[in-house]
Amino acid sequence: MKTLNRHGTAFIFIFIFYLIFYPFLSVAIDTITPTQPLTMNQTLVSNGQVFELGFFNTSNNFYIGIWYNQIQPRTIVWVANRDTPINSSTGKLTIIDNGNLMLVDKADTAVWSSNQSTPMVKTVAQLLDNGNFVLRPENDENPENYIWQSFDYPTDTQLPGMKLGWDRKSGINRVLRSWKTNEDPATGDYSYQVNMIGFRELLLLNNDGKIIWRTGPWNGRKFSGVPGMKTVSIMQFEFEENSEEIIYSFEMLNASLYSRVVMNSSGIAQRFVWAETTKTWNVFWSFPDDYCDKFGECGSFGFCDANTAPMCNCMTPGFEPKNKQAWDFRDGSDGCVRNRSSKLDCGSDGFLPLKNMKLPESSKAFVDQTKNLSECGEICKKKCSCAAYANMDVTEGGSGCLIWEMDLVDMRRYADSEIGGQDFYVRVAASNLGMFQFS
Ligand SMILES: *[C@@H]1O[C@H](CO)[C@@H](O)[C@H](O)[C@H]1NC(C)=O
Ligand SMILES: *[C@@H]1O[C@H](CO)[C@@H](O)[C@H](O)[C@H]1NC(C)=O
Ligand SMILES: *[C@@H]1O[C@H](CO)[C@@H](O)[C@H](O)[C@H]1NC(C)=O
Ligand SMILES: *[C@@H]1O[C@H](CO)[C@@H](O)[C@H](O)[C@H]1NC(C)=O
Ligand SMILES: *[C@@H]1O[C@H](CO)[C@@H](O)[C@H](O)[C@H]1NC(C)=O
Ligand SMILES: *[C@@H]1O[C@H](CO)[C@@H](O)[C@H](O)[C@H]1NC(C)=O
Ligand SMILES: *[C@@H]1O[C@H](CO)[C@@H](O)[C@H](O)[C@H]1NC(C)=O
């Protein structure tokens, strides 16, 4: 003890101070380490104070969640163990020996885990300012090397910078799934996801896989069935399809403004924006929004127009309601058929343009990115089974070719191209060419 100099004394003092205050000091951190798990009375706060991660409960069910740090009432954007709650108020989130995150209950039983193949490195889990909770090698912040991230396993909410859709390398498809009810985060009945089998669009599905609503194909700038998207000035939308991924995401142009998309438990996809002045979440848009948004409301070869009565219309001259009586009773679901005098004969057929249209269901549409609109028309004309065509991308004067060879369903017409929709060309018999056209 005689060798204990002034430095040594100071060191021991600091050490004891640290031991006493450690639990309190640890409250304002953003990282979990193997030696520093998260207990129920603690939270992580991201570096810029934007998001907070911790335990929350609904009655006796306890969950790990992420919410905005500075927004009241608490707005939960992610839940780790939505279908496996802890049933008592004891539990902790830790990093286990193999480097994975694990949530354990009172009895130290695992209720949730990041469950990745064993990384042979020391790992930490960090809550970032964009709301992403990432498991990464201790000294490596490169996103390429994240071992696991909450953005890959969404709950019901899409945040800026978070991708929905398919990562071809990992095979992960990121889908929003609703809560069971507003009070129960368990997996609910509705999902909102990138259409994986057809052309680029998002689908809102129920738990039987039935389409409730579709955004309409991405046309380079917007979804053809999301009115007003083109004129949004506060955020930027992206749909990317390449050899690595097929994804949809959005960014705020000013990162200090908040917006989020929620697949809500009653089957409505909502976009909210945070209004700082009133301290409320305003609904920016929500879908399905009206009668015409309901999938297939006007059947095959019919389209919906909220400004006509009835709202269901047959596509062009040459079509008539399949079931006249039901149609007259405002049930358009049987759609339309070509009338007798308008039979197609392939060679002499032509095309009538429809403006401001939400493009039809496109899971079996044929795509050729290299063709322009006039070439697209030529291809469609030669192919007797081709029912319609449109530009795939409407930016920079239009490019690419989309061709439909099946019944055309779930179309609607908007009042104005600034609101929604795009040009669409339907095959008709020669006798229908030059007749009255919708404009
Ligand atoms: C948090 O809870 C743990 C046990 O769950 C306890 O040991 C610790 O003292 C508590 N810390 C604070 C700051 O309340
Ligand atoms: C959460 O759990 C605590 C303690 O068990 C309880 O007092 C509280 O009412 C619960 N909160 C909710 C919202 O059910
Ligand atoms: C909580 O869950 C554990 C393990 O599943 C079970 O043994 C226990 O009875 C449950 N406790 C309550 C209060 O439901
Ligand atoms: C971990 O993943 C494997 C393989 O995907 C799966 O079989 C297992 O049930 C998962 N374990 C947990 C705790 O989720
Ligand atoms: C971003 O928004 C914040 C909050 O409204 C505002 O204070 C700031 O000036 C904005 N920044 C820019 C570059 O517009
Ligand atoms: C879902 O969104 C719709 C439309 O904004 C709203 O009326 C409804 O209350 C929401 N449902 C829930 C459970 O929040
Ligand atoms: C479409 O492409 C063809 C072949 O490359 C070209 O001859 C034609 O001028 C193009 N049409 C338009 C409108 O750009």
XYZ file of C-alpha atoms and ligand atoms in Angstrom:
537
model
C 0.000 0.000 0.000
C 2.994 2.233 0.527
C 3.428 2.325 -3.274
C -0.030 3.729 -3.773
C 0.722 7.212 -5.091
C -1.593 10.092 -5.784
C -2.487 8.727 -9.222
C -3.435 5.377 -7.739
C -5.757 6.998 -5.207
C -7.428 9.031 -7.925
C -7.841 5.933 -10.022
C -9.515 3.999 -7.202
C -11.776 6.956 -6.487
C -12.871 7.205 -10.125
C -13.352 3.466 -10.216
C -15.661 3.500 -7.191
C -17.533 6.533 -8.552
C -18.038 4.665 -11.812
C -19.293 1.555 -10.023
C -21.868 3.560 -8.064
C -23.127 5.667 -10.924
C -22.683 3.175 -13.744
C -26.401 2.219 -14.036
C -27.377 5.888 -14.285
C -24.614 6.820 -16.697
C -25.620 3.917 -18.891
C -29.109 5.327 -19.411
C -28.179 7.828 -22.105
C -26.275 5.494 -24.377
C -27.164 4.186 -27.827
C -25.348 0.853 -27.716
C -25.684 -2.580 -26.140
C -22.474 -4.527 -25.647
C -21.877 -8.106 -24.475
C -21.106 -6.785 -20.990
C -23.840 -4.166 -20.961
C -27.316 -5.576 -21.641
C -30.516 -3.537 -21.617
C -32.766 -4.141 -18.633
C -36.438 -3.203 -18.411
C -35.822 0.057 -16.594
C -33.332 1.296 -19.199
C -33.583 2.636 -22.720
C -31.183 3.371 -25.558
C -31.354 6.828 -27.117
C -29.843 7.445 -30.528
C -26.937 9.841 -30.686
C -28.959 12.790 -32.021
C -31.823 12.079 -29.563
C -34.220 11.184 -32.389
C -35.206 7.614 -31.501
C -35.433 5.629 -28.293
C -35.411 1.857 -27.820
C -36.660 0.043 -24.764
C -39.355 -2.086 -23.236
C -43.030 -1.183 -23.409
C -46.080 -3.110 -22.327
C -49.737 -3.540 -23.067
C -51.258 -4.917 -19.860
C -49.070 -7.911 -18.989
C -47.339 -8.304 -22.337
C -43.865 -6.784 -22.554
C -42.102 -5.951 -25.785
C -38.908 -4.378 -27.066
C -39.820 -1.414 -29.219
C -38.475 1.684 -30.937
C -40.267 5.038 -30.738
C -39.533 8.719 -31.339
C -37.625 10.092 -28.379
C -39.223 13.517 -28.413
C -42.777 12.823 -29.545
C -45.738 12.329 -27.210
C -47.823 10.248 -27.040
C -45.330 7.499 -27.711
C -45.365 6.497 -31.393
C -43.998 2.983 -31.755
C -42.331 2.305 -35.098
C -40.821 -1.147 -34.552
C -41.387 -4.134 -32.270
C -38.860 -6.948 -31.908
C -40.978 -9.678 -30.330
C -44.454 -8.753 -31.586
C -45.684 -12.364 -31.520
C -43.713 -13.528 -28.485
C -44.266 -11.047 -25.656
C -42.660 -11.508 -22.260
C -45.353 -12.079 -19.647
C -43.691 -10.481 -16.654
C -41.924 -7.226 -15.973
C -38.519 -8.887 -15.838
C -36.432 -9.454 -18.893
C -33.394 -8.163 -20.724
C -31.969 -7.660 -24.173
C -28.439 -8.982 -24.377
C -25.704 -9.953 -26.764
C -25.016 -13.643 -26.330
C -21.770 -15.579 -26.780
C -22.278 -16.218 -30.493
C -22.652 -12.486 -31.128
C -26.434 -12.439 -31.637
C -28.983 -10.203 -29.923
C -31.288 -12.110 -27.621
C -34.305 -11.133 -25.566
C -34.726 -13.269 -22.475
C -37.505 -13.412 -19.882
C -37.395 -13.771 -16.108
C -36.368 -17.423 -16.377
C -33.592 -16.537 -18.871
C -35.551 -18.246 -21.635
C -35.064 -16.779 -25.106
C -38.253 -15.221 -26.469
C -36.663 -13.506 -29.464
C -33.286 -13.477 -31.189
C -31.586 -11.827 -34.136
C -30.725 -15.408 -35.051
C -28.033 -14.878 -37.671
C -25.378 -17.379 -38.611
C -22.638 -17.052 -36.032
C -20.430 -14.039 -36.645
C -16.892 -14.797 -35.507
C -16.366 -11.297 -34.172
C -17.195 -9.299 -31.078
C -20.457 -7.460 -31.750
C -22.406 -4.476 -30.440
C -25.980 -3.351 -31.146
C -26.551 0.337 -31.809
C -29.678 2.460 -32.247
C -29.118 4.939 -35.072
C -30.705 8.347 -35.633
C -32.734 7.077 -38.591
C -34.463 4.553 -36.290
C -32.476 1.569 -37.530
C -31.249 -0.774 -34.776
C -28.148 -2.522 -36.051
C -26.010 -5.429 -34.895
C -22.471 -4.918 -36.135
C -18.842 -5.848 -35.472
C -17.559 -3.834 -32.513
C -15.184 -1.599 -34.454
C -16.913 -1.503 -37.809
C -19.663 0.978 -38.638
C -19.804 0.182 -42.353
C -23.456 -0.607 -43.236
C -22.211 -3.273 -45.653
C -21.018 -5.244 -42.657
C -24.129 -5.065 -40.497
C -24.870 -8.556 -39.260
C -28.528 -7.824 -38.642
C -30.683 -4.665 -38.758
C -34.237 -3.861 -37.694
C -34.849 -2.164 -41.073
C -34.719 -5.645 -42.619
C -37.513 -6.848 -40.336
C -40.155 -4.120 -40.369
C -43.226 -4.191 -38.157
C -46.026 -1.988 -39.509
C -44.013 1.171 -40.195
C -41.747 2.415 -42.967
C -39.339 5.183 -41.973
C -37.287 7.419 -44.285
C -34.303 5.517 -45.670
C -35.893 2.158 -44.966
C -36.364 -0.116 -47.955
C -39.445 -2.189 -48.634
C -38.974 -5.084 -50.993
C -36.512 -7.703 -51.966
C -32.781 -7.987 -51.370
C -31.759 -10.603 -53.936
C -28.523 -11.487 -52.136
C -29.932 -12.202 -48.693
C -33.326 -13.297 -50.003
C -35.040 -10.995 -47.509
C -38.357 -9.446 -48.553
C -39.238 -6.493 -46.338
C -42.978 -6.189 -45.816
C -45.104 -3.992 -43.548
C -47.597 -6.036 -41.528
C -50.329 -4.407 -39.501
C -50.734 -4.728 -35.753
C -53.627 -6.989 -34.687
C -55.396 -4.018 -33.086
C -54.293 -0.547 -32.046
C -53.378 -2.033 -28.646
C -51.887 -5.331 -29.785
C -48.662 -5.384 -31.812
C -49.085 -9.062 -32.760
C -49.048 -9.726 -36.520
C -52.387 -8.570 -37.893
C -54.399 -9.133 -41.039
C -52.920 -6.731 -43.571
C -49.642 -6.342 -45.381
C -48.166 -3.684 -47.636
C -45.461 -4.932 -49.953
C -43.570 -4.609 -53.182
C -45.178 -6.768 -55.877
C -42.603 -9.468 -56.466
C -44.037 -11.281 -59.471
C -45.224 -8.509 -61.736
C -44.369 -5.005 -62.685
C -43.114 -2.450 -60.183
C -45.862 -1.505 -57.758
C -46.902 -1.891 -54.129
C -49.808 -4.055 -53.053
C -51.968 -3.934 -49.957
C -53.061 -7.504 -49.232
C -55.298 -9.168 -46.685
C -54.222 -12.366 -44.963
C -55.724 -14.527 -47.717
C -53.338 -12.847 -50.137
C -56.225 -10.974 -51.809
C -55.424 -7.538 -53.179
C -57.270 -4.761 -51.313
C -55.559 -1.875 -53.048
C -52.623 -1.307 -55.375
C -50.534 1.784 -55.908
C -50.525 1.276 -59.666
C -47.227 0.792 -61.498
C -44.255 3.021 -60.741
C -43.794 5.164 -63.813
C -40.388 6.614 -63.074
C -41.650 9.429 -60.908
C -44.684 8.207 -59.006
C -47.208 5.414 -58.700
C -49.955 5.899 -61.275
C -52.619 5.348 -58.605
C -51.303 7.633 -55.864
C -52.788 11.058 -56.579
C -50.694 14.081 -55.805
C -47.423 12.177 -55.537
C -45.826 14.157 -58.337
C -46.262 17.476 -56.589
C -44.967 16.441 -53.156
C -42.113 18.772 -52.330
C -40.995 17.654 -48.877
C -39.843 14.147 -49.719
C -38.367 12.095 -52.493
C -39.559 8.661 -53.579
C -37.480 5.923 -55.087
C -38.267 2.646 -56.778
C -35.163 0.714 -57.719
C -34.952 -2.541 -59.617
C -31.520 -3.980 -60.416
C -29.472 -7.134 -60.069
C -29.220 -6.674 -56.298
C -32.668 -5.555 -55.245
C -36.224 -4.519 -56.032
C -37.055 -1.856 -53.491
C -39.230 1.116 -52.687
C -38.073 3.795 -50.264
C -38.468 7.465 -49.494
C -36.302 10.200 -47.999
C -37.148 13.496 -46.328
C -35.509 16.386 -48.147
C -35.064 18.005 -44.732
C -34.014 15.233 -42.356
C -35.294 17.082 -39.311
C -38.874 16.684 -40.558
C -40.632 13.391 -39.814
C -42.864 11.233 -41.958
C -43.770 7.562 -41.738
C -45.965 5.054 -43.545
C -48.098 2.726 -41.448
C -50.062 -0.342 -42.506
C -52.839 0.125 -39.998
C -54.843 -2.583 -38.275
C -58.069 -1.735 -40.089
C -56.476 -2.302 -43.482
C -55.596 1.249 -44.471
C -52.084 2.295 -45.527
C -51.488 5.730 -44.039
C -48.728 8.250 -44.496
C -48.272 10.624 -41.589
C -46.270 13.821 -41.308
C -45.340 15.387 -37.993
C -46.613 18.935 -37.566
C -44.233 20.579 -35.112
C -46.456 23.623 -34.546
C -49.470 21.607 -33.402
C -47.451 18.614 -32.125
C -49.645 16.165 -33.988
C -49.287 13.517 -36.658
C -51.309 14.653 -39.660
C -52.571 12.098 -42.178
C -50.823 13.079 -45.403
C -52.655 10.437 -47.450
C -54.338 7.125 -46.828
C -55.359 4.250 -49.121
C -57.773 2.851 -50.097
C -59.341 6.286 -49.967
C -62.554 6.106 -51.994
C -64.881 3.803 -53.903
C -62.624 3.862 -56.959
C -59.606 2.673 -54.933
C -61.277 -0.643 -54.110
C -59.521 -3.340 -56.096
C -61.379 -4.452 -59.222
C -64.466 -2.400 -58.376
C -65.434 -2.047 -62.036
C -64.410 -5.511 -63.202
C -62.562 -6.397 -66.406
C -62.364 -3.710 -69.089
C -64.143 -1.271 -66.815
C -62.623 1.728 -65.130
C -63.694 3.852 -62.230
C -64.020 7.621 -62.324
C -65.059 9.409 -59.150
C -66.421 12.275 -61.264
C -68.941 10.265 -63.277
C -72.271 8.690 -62.282
C -72.203 5.774 -62.122
C -68.513 5.780 -61.250
C -67.949 2.587 -63.260
C -67.399 3.124 -66.976
C -66.704 0.744 -69.827
C -63.300 1.353 -71.280
C -63.919 2.904 -74.674
C -66.581 2.812 -77.317
C -66.959 -0.821 -78.312
C -67.468 -2.154 -74.807
C -70.692 -2.630 -72.885
C -71.533 -3.817 -69.361
C -71.457 -7.587 -69.095
C -74.369 -7.590 -66.659
C -76.533 -4.606 -67.566
C -78.923 -4.980 -64.665
C -76.234 -5.216 -61.991
C -74.417 -2.315 -63.674
C -77.566 -0.202 -63.500
C -77.806 -1.080 -59.831
C -74.322 0.397 -59.386
C -72.600 -2.967 -59.110
C -69.851 -2.795 -61.717
C -67.905 -5.824 -60.544
C -68.837 -7.982 -63.555
C -67.091 -5.460 -65.752
C -67.442 -4.985 -69.475
C -67.229 -7.011 -72.677
C -66.728 -6.042 -76.315
C -70.062 -5.542 -77.990
C -71.078 -7.587 -81.027
C -70.245 -4.972 -83.590
C -66.786 -4.455 -82.170
C -65.128 -7.837 -82.588
C -61.389 -7.673 -83.009
C -59.719 -9.122 -86.084
C -56.092 -8.435 -85.209
C -54.747 -7.045 -88.478
C -57.072 -4.082 -88.847
C -57.415 -3.262 -85.145
C -56.244 0.024 -83.745
C -55.787 1.707 -80.397
C -57.695 4.362 -78.542
C -55.862 6.504 -76.013
C -57.200 7.036 -72.509
C -55.709 9.828 -70.460
C -54.798 10.090 -66.754
C -55.346 6.400 -66.129
C -54.214 4.322 -63.199
C -52.680 1.416 -65.116
C -54.347 -1.995 -64.742
C -53.192 -4.825 -62.537
C -49.782 -5.737 -63.918
C -48.604 -8.962 -62.325
C -48.611 -10.624 -65.753
C -47.770 -7.586 -67.836
C -44.943 -7.905 -70.327
C -42.119 -5.389 -70.012
C -39.532 -4.241 -72.532
C -37.409 -1.411 -71.197
C -35.631 -0.825 -74.504
C -38.690 0.075 -76.606
C -40.275 3.481 -77.007
C -43.991 4.192 -77.190
C -44.396 3.923 -80.966
C -42.440 0.669 -81.074
C -44.577 -0.531 -78.159
C -47.714 0.171 -80.234
C -46.233 -1.778 -83.155
C -45.448 -4.779 -80.946
C -48.937 -4.713 -79.470
C -50.584 -4.427 -82.887
C -48.701 -7.446 -84.252
C -49.507 -9.547 -81.207
C -53.179 -10.424 -81.596
C -53.506 -11.220 -77.882
C -52.242 -7.799 -76.828
C -55.101 -5.868 -75.234
C -53.350 -2.635 -74.324
C -50.014 -0.893 -73.954
C -48.468 2.081 -72.188
C -45.154 3.750 -71.520
C -43.296 2.129 -68.675
C -41.559 5.321 -67.620
C -43.073 8.736 -68.271
C -40.069 10.838 -67.285
C -37.991 12.578 -69.951
C -40.633 12.241 -72.642
C -41.393 8.609 -71.875
C -39.591 5.324 -72.416
C -40.058 1.592 -72.092
C -42.983 -0.570 -73.061
C -45.631 -2.280 -70.954
C -48.000 -4.730 -72.641
C -51.093 -6.413 -71.260
C -52.297 -9.648 -72.843
C -55.030 -10.420 -70.343
C -58.235 -8.879 -69.045
C -57.601 -5.359 -67.838
C -58.678 -4.881 -64.236
C -58.575 -2.231 -61.533
C -58.200 0.884 -63.617
C -59.356 4.320 -62.645
C -59.291 7.688 -64.315
C -58.185 10.895 -62.649
C -59.436 14.353 -63.530
C -55.985 15.642 -64.380
C -52.502 14.239 -64.971
C -51.175 16.492 -62.194
C -53.365 14.463 -59.837
C -52.650 10.958 -61.081
C -52.551 8.448 -63.900
C -50.910 8.408 -67.316
C -51.713 7.733 -70.989
C -52.944 4.248 -71.779
C -53.806 2.672 -75.164
C -56.574 0.069 -75.565
C -57.017 -2.233 -78.546
C -60.303 -1.721 -80.380
C -61.869 -2.882 -83.652
C -61.302 -0.702 -86.718
C -64.981 0.295 -86.609
C -64.410 1.941 -83.226
C -61.508 4.042 -84.384
C -62.317 7.654 -84.921
C -65.387 7.401 -82.707
C -65.845 9.626 -79.719
C -62.833 9.356 -77.469
C -62.535 9.997 -73.801
C -60.007 12.678 -73.189
C -32.654 -1.584 -13.126
O -33.101 -2.890 -12.848
C -32.052 -3.763 -12.438
C -32.641 -5.138 -12.277
O -33.621 -5.386 -13.213
C -31.471 -3.238 -11.129
O -30.389 -4.071 -10.757
C -30.967 -1.829 -11.322
O -30.551 -1.307 -10.091
C -32.060 -0.953 -11.879
N -31.469 0.329 -12.214
C -32.097 1.476 -12.023
C -31.381 2.688 -12.464
O -33.207 1.545 -11.517
C -47.440 -2.096 -17.789
O -47.038 -2.863 -16.698
C -47.072 -2.181 -15.463
C -46.421 -3.055 -14.417
O -46.738 -4.396 -14.599
C -48.521 -1.826 -15.144
O -48.591 -1.127 -13.932
C -49.071 -0.961 -16.279
O -50.432 -0.711 -16.088
C -48.877 -1.642 -17.622
N -49.189 -0.693 -18.670
C -50.168 -0.886 -19.555
C -50.359 0.147 -20.580
O -50.884 -1.862 -19.513
C -45.168 -16.754 -18.241
O -44.539 -17.605 -19.187
C -43.863 -18.699 -18.577
C -43.081 -19.423 -19.646
O -43.789 -19.468 -20.840
C -44.879 -19.575 -17.876
O -44.218 -20.658 -17.257
C -45.612 -18.750 -16.819
O -46.632 -19.506 -16.218
C -46.231 -17.498 -17.435
N -46.727 -16.628 -16.375
C -47.913 -16.037 -16.419
C -48.260 -15.152 -15.286
O -48.685 -16.203 -17.348
C -33.407 -19.330 -36.079
O -33.390 -19.584 -37.472
C -33.543 -20.952 -37.795
C -33.334 -21.119 -39.284
O -33.931 -20.087 -40.002
C -34.934 -21.418 -37.319
O -35.103 -22.765 -37.630
C -35.032 -21.194 -35.816
O -36.328 -21.526 -35.369
C -34.725 -19.744 -35.457
N -34.653 -19.611 -34.012
C -35.247 -18.626 -33.341
C -35.032 -18.596 -31.865
O -35.958 -17.792 -33.884
C -35.359 21.880 -41.741
O -36.454 21.933 -40.860
C -36.145 22.542 -39.607
C -37.353 22.371 -38.704
O -38.512 22.906 -39.263
C -35.792 23.990 -39.858
O -35.453 24.607 -38.639
C -34.595 24.058 -40.814
O -34.324 25.381 -41.144
C -34.878 23.264 -42.081
N -33.660 23.184 -42.867
C -33.631 23.484 -44.151
C -32.321 23.324 -44.825
O -34.622 23.863 -44.753
C -56.686 3.409 -40.181
O -56.700 4.532 -41.046
C -57.982 5.080 -41.290
C -57.832 6.170 -42.329
O -56.888 7.136 -41.969
C -58.561 5.586 -39.987
O -59.861 6.109 -40.198
C -58.647 4.432 -39.000
O -59.091 4.900 -37.761
C -57.270 3.805 -38.842
N -57.380 2.628 -38.010
C -56.696 2.500 -36.899
C -56.913 1.237 -36.142
O -55.926 3.367 -36.515
C -38.659 4.983 -81.455
O -37.567 4.147 -81.725
C -37.408 3.907 -83.137
C -36.306 2.870 -83.290
O -35.206 3.154 -82.488
C -37.089 5.224 -83.836
O -36.964 5.015 -85.223
C -38.234 6.216 -83.569
O -37.921 7.477 -84.097
C -38.501 6.344 -82.089
N -39.709 7.124 -81.913
C -39.769 8.127 -81.059
C -41.088 8.832 -80.985
O -38.827 8.445 -80.351
